Short mmCIF file of C-alpha atoms in Angstrom, two decimals:
data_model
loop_
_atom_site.label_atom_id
_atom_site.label_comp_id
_atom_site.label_asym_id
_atom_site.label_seq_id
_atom_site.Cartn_x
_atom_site.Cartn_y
_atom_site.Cartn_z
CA UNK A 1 -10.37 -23.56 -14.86
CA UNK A 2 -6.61 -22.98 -14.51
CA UNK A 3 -6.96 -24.12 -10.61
CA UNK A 4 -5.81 -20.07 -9.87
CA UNK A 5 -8.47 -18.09 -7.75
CA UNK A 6 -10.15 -15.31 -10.31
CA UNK A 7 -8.74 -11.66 -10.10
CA UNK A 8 -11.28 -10.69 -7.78
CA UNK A 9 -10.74 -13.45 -5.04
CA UNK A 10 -9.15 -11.43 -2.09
CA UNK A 11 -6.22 -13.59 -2.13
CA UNK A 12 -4.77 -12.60 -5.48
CA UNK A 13 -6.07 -9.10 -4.69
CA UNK A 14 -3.26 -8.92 -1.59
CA UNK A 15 -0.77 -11.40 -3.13
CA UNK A 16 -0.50 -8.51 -6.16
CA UNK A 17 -0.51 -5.85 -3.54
CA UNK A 18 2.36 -7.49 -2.40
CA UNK A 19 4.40 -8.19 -5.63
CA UNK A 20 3.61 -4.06 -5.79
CA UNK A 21 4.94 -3.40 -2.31
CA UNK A 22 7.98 -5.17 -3.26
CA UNK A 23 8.81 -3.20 -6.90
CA UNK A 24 8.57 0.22 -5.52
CA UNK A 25 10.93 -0.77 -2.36
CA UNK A 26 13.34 -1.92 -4.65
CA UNK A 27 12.88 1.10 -7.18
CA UNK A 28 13.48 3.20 -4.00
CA UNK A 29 16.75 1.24 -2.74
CA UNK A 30 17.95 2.10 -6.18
CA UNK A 31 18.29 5.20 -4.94
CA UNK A 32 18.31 7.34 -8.28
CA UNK A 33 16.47 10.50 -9.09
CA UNK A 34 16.24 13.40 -7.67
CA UNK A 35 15.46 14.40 -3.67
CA UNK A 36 12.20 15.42 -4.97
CA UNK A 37 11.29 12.46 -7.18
CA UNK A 38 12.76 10.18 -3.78
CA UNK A 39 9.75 11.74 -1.69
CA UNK A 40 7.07 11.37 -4.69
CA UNK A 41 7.97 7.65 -4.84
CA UNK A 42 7.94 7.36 -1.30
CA UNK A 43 4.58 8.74 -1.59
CA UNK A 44 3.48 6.35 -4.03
CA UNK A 45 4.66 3.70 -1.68
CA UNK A 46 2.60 4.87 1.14
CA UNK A 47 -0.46 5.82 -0.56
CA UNK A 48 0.02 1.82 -2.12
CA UNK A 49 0.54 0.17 1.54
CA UNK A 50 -2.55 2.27 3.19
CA UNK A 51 -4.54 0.71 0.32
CA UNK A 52 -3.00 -2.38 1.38
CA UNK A 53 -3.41 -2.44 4.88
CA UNK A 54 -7.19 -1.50 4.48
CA UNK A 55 -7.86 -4.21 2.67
CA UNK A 56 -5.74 -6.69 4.80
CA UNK A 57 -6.00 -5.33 8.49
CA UNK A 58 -8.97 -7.46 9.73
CA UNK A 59 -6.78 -10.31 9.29
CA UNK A 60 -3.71 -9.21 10.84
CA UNK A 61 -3.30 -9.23 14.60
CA UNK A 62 -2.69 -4.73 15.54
CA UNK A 63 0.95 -5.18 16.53
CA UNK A 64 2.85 -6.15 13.58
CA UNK A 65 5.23 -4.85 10.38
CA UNK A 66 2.18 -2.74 9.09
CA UNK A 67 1.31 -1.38 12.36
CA UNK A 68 5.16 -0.24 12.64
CA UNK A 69 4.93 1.15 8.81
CA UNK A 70 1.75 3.28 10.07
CA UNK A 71 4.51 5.08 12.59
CA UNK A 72 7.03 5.72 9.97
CA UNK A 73 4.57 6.72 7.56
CA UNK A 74 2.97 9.62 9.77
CA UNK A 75 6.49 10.27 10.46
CA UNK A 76 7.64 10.43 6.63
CA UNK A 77 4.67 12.74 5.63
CA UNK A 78 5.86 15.52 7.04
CA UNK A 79 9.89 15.08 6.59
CA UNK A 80 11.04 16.98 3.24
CA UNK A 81 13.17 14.78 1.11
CA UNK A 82 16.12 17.76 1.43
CA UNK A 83 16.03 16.48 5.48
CA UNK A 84 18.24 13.80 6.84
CA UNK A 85 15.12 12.11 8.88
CA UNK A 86 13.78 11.61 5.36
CA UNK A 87 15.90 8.47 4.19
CA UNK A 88 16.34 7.27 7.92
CA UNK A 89 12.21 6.70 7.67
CA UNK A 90 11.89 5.96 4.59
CA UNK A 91 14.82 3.00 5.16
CA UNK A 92 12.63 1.64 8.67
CA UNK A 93 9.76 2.01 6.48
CA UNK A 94 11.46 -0.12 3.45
CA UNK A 95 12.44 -2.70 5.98
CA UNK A 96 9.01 -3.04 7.78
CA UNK A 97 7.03 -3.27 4.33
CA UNK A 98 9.60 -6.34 3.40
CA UNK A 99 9.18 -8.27 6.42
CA UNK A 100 5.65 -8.03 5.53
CA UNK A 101 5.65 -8.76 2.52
CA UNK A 102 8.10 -11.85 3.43
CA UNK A 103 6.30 -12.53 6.09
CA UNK A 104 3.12 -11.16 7.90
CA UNK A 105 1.29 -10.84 4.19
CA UNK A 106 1.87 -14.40 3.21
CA UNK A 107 0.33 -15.74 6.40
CA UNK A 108 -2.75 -13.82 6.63
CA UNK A 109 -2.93 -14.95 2.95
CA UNK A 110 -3.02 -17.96 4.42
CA UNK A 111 -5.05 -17.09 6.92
CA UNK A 112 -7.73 -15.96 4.57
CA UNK A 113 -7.57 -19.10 2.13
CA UNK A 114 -7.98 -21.34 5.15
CA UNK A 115 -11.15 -19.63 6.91
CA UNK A 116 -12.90 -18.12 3.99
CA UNK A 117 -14.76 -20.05 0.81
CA UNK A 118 -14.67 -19.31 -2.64
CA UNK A 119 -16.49 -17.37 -2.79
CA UNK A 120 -16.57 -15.00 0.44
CA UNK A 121 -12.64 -14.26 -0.53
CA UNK A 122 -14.58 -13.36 -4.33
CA UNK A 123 -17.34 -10.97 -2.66
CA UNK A 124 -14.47 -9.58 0.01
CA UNK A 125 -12.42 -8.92 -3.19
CA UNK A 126 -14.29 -7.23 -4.77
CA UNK A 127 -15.45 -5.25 -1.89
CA UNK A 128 -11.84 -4.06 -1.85
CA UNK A 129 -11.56 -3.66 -5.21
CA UNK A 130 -14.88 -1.31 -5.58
CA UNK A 131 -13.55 0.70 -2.45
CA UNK A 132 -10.14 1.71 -4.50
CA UNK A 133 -11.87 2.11 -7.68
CA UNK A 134 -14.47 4.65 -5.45
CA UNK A 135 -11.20 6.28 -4.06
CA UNK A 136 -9.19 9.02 -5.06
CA UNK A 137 -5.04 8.01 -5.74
CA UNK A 138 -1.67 9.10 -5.94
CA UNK A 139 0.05 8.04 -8.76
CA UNK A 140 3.21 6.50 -9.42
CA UNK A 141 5.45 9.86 -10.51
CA UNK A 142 5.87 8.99 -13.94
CA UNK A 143 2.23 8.96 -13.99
CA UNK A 144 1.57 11.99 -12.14
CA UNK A 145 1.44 14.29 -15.14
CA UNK A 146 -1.13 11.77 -16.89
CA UNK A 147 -3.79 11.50 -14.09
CA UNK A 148 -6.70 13.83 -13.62
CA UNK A 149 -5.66 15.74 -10.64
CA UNK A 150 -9.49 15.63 -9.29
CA UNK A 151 -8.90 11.81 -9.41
CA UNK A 152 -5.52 12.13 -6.87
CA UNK A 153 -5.02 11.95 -3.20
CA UNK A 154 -2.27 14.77 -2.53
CA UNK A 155 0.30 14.00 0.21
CA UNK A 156 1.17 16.28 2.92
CA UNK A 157 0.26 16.34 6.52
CA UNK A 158 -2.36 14.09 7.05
CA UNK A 159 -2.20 12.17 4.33
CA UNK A 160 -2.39 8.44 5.70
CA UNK A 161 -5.70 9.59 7.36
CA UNK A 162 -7.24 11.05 4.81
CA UNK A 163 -6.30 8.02 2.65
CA UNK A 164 -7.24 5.99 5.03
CA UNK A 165 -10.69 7.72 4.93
CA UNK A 166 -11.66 7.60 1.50
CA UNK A 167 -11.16 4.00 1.12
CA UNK A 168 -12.99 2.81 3.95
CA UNK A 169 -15.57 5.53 3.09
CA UNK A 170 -18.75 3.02 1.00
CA UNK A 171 -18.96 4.62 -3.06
CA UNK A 172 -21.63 6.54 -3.20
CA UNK A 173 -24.53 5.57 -6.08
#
């Protein structure tokens, strides 16, 4: 063995959630495309750190960078991209997903690696990774046109919720 936890271990399971996190807040501080294209990539970034912060919130203490991103999130889903709210939030909600990334994410990484074997972080990886396979998504949008629309999570008004409830919602047979 390559002394690397498997794909499924937990661990590498948030630490690529992470590297993730990261691209599309730096594809967004680009700042090119359109208004509309702005708010499906901002999209994509929240539908990416609810997945995240299911899988990661039992190890994080409630009053951190994700809890703040929650906030801005509910805020962002229901700010048009043509509205000057919309790149206020989506900046607080750029800089709250890098401190956690930078900081928060790393630690209950930590965290995790130091209080769970093997092979617990393998079954709790896999837990997380059956629960987003079991889970409808919102895909990047140069994907959009290319994924089953029965298979997407639309945003809108409610969104983080609803996300929220499908992956903590057990697949079904």
């Amino acid at each position: 063995m390559n002394g690397h936890p498997p794909a499924t271990d937990l661990t590498t399971v948030l630490d690529g959630d992470h590297r993730e996190l990261d691209r599309l807040c730096t594809e967004l501080e680009l700042g090119q495309g359109s208004p509309e294209n702005r708010k499906d990539l901002a999209d994509h970034l929240v539908a990416e750190l609810v997945r995240h912060s299911v899988a990661e919130e039992p190890y994080l203490g409630e009053d951190g960078d994700l809890a703040e991103a929650d906030g801005l999130m509910r805020e962002l889903e229901g700010a048009g991209p043509q509205e000057t709210r919309f790149e206020r939030l989506l900046g607080g909600l750029i800089r709250a997903v890098r401190r956690h990334v930078r900081e928060e994410g790393p630690a209950a990484v930590a965290e995790i690696r130091r209080t769970c074997s093997p092979e617990r972080r393998a079954e709790l990886g896999e837990a997380v990774l059956d629960s987003r396979e079991a889970a409808p998504t919102l895909p990047h949008p140069d994907l959009a046109d290319r994924v089953p629309q029965a298979d997407q999570l639309w945003p809108g008004p409610g969104f983080v919720d609803r996300a929220r409830a499908a992956l903590r919602t057990p697949a079904s047979g």
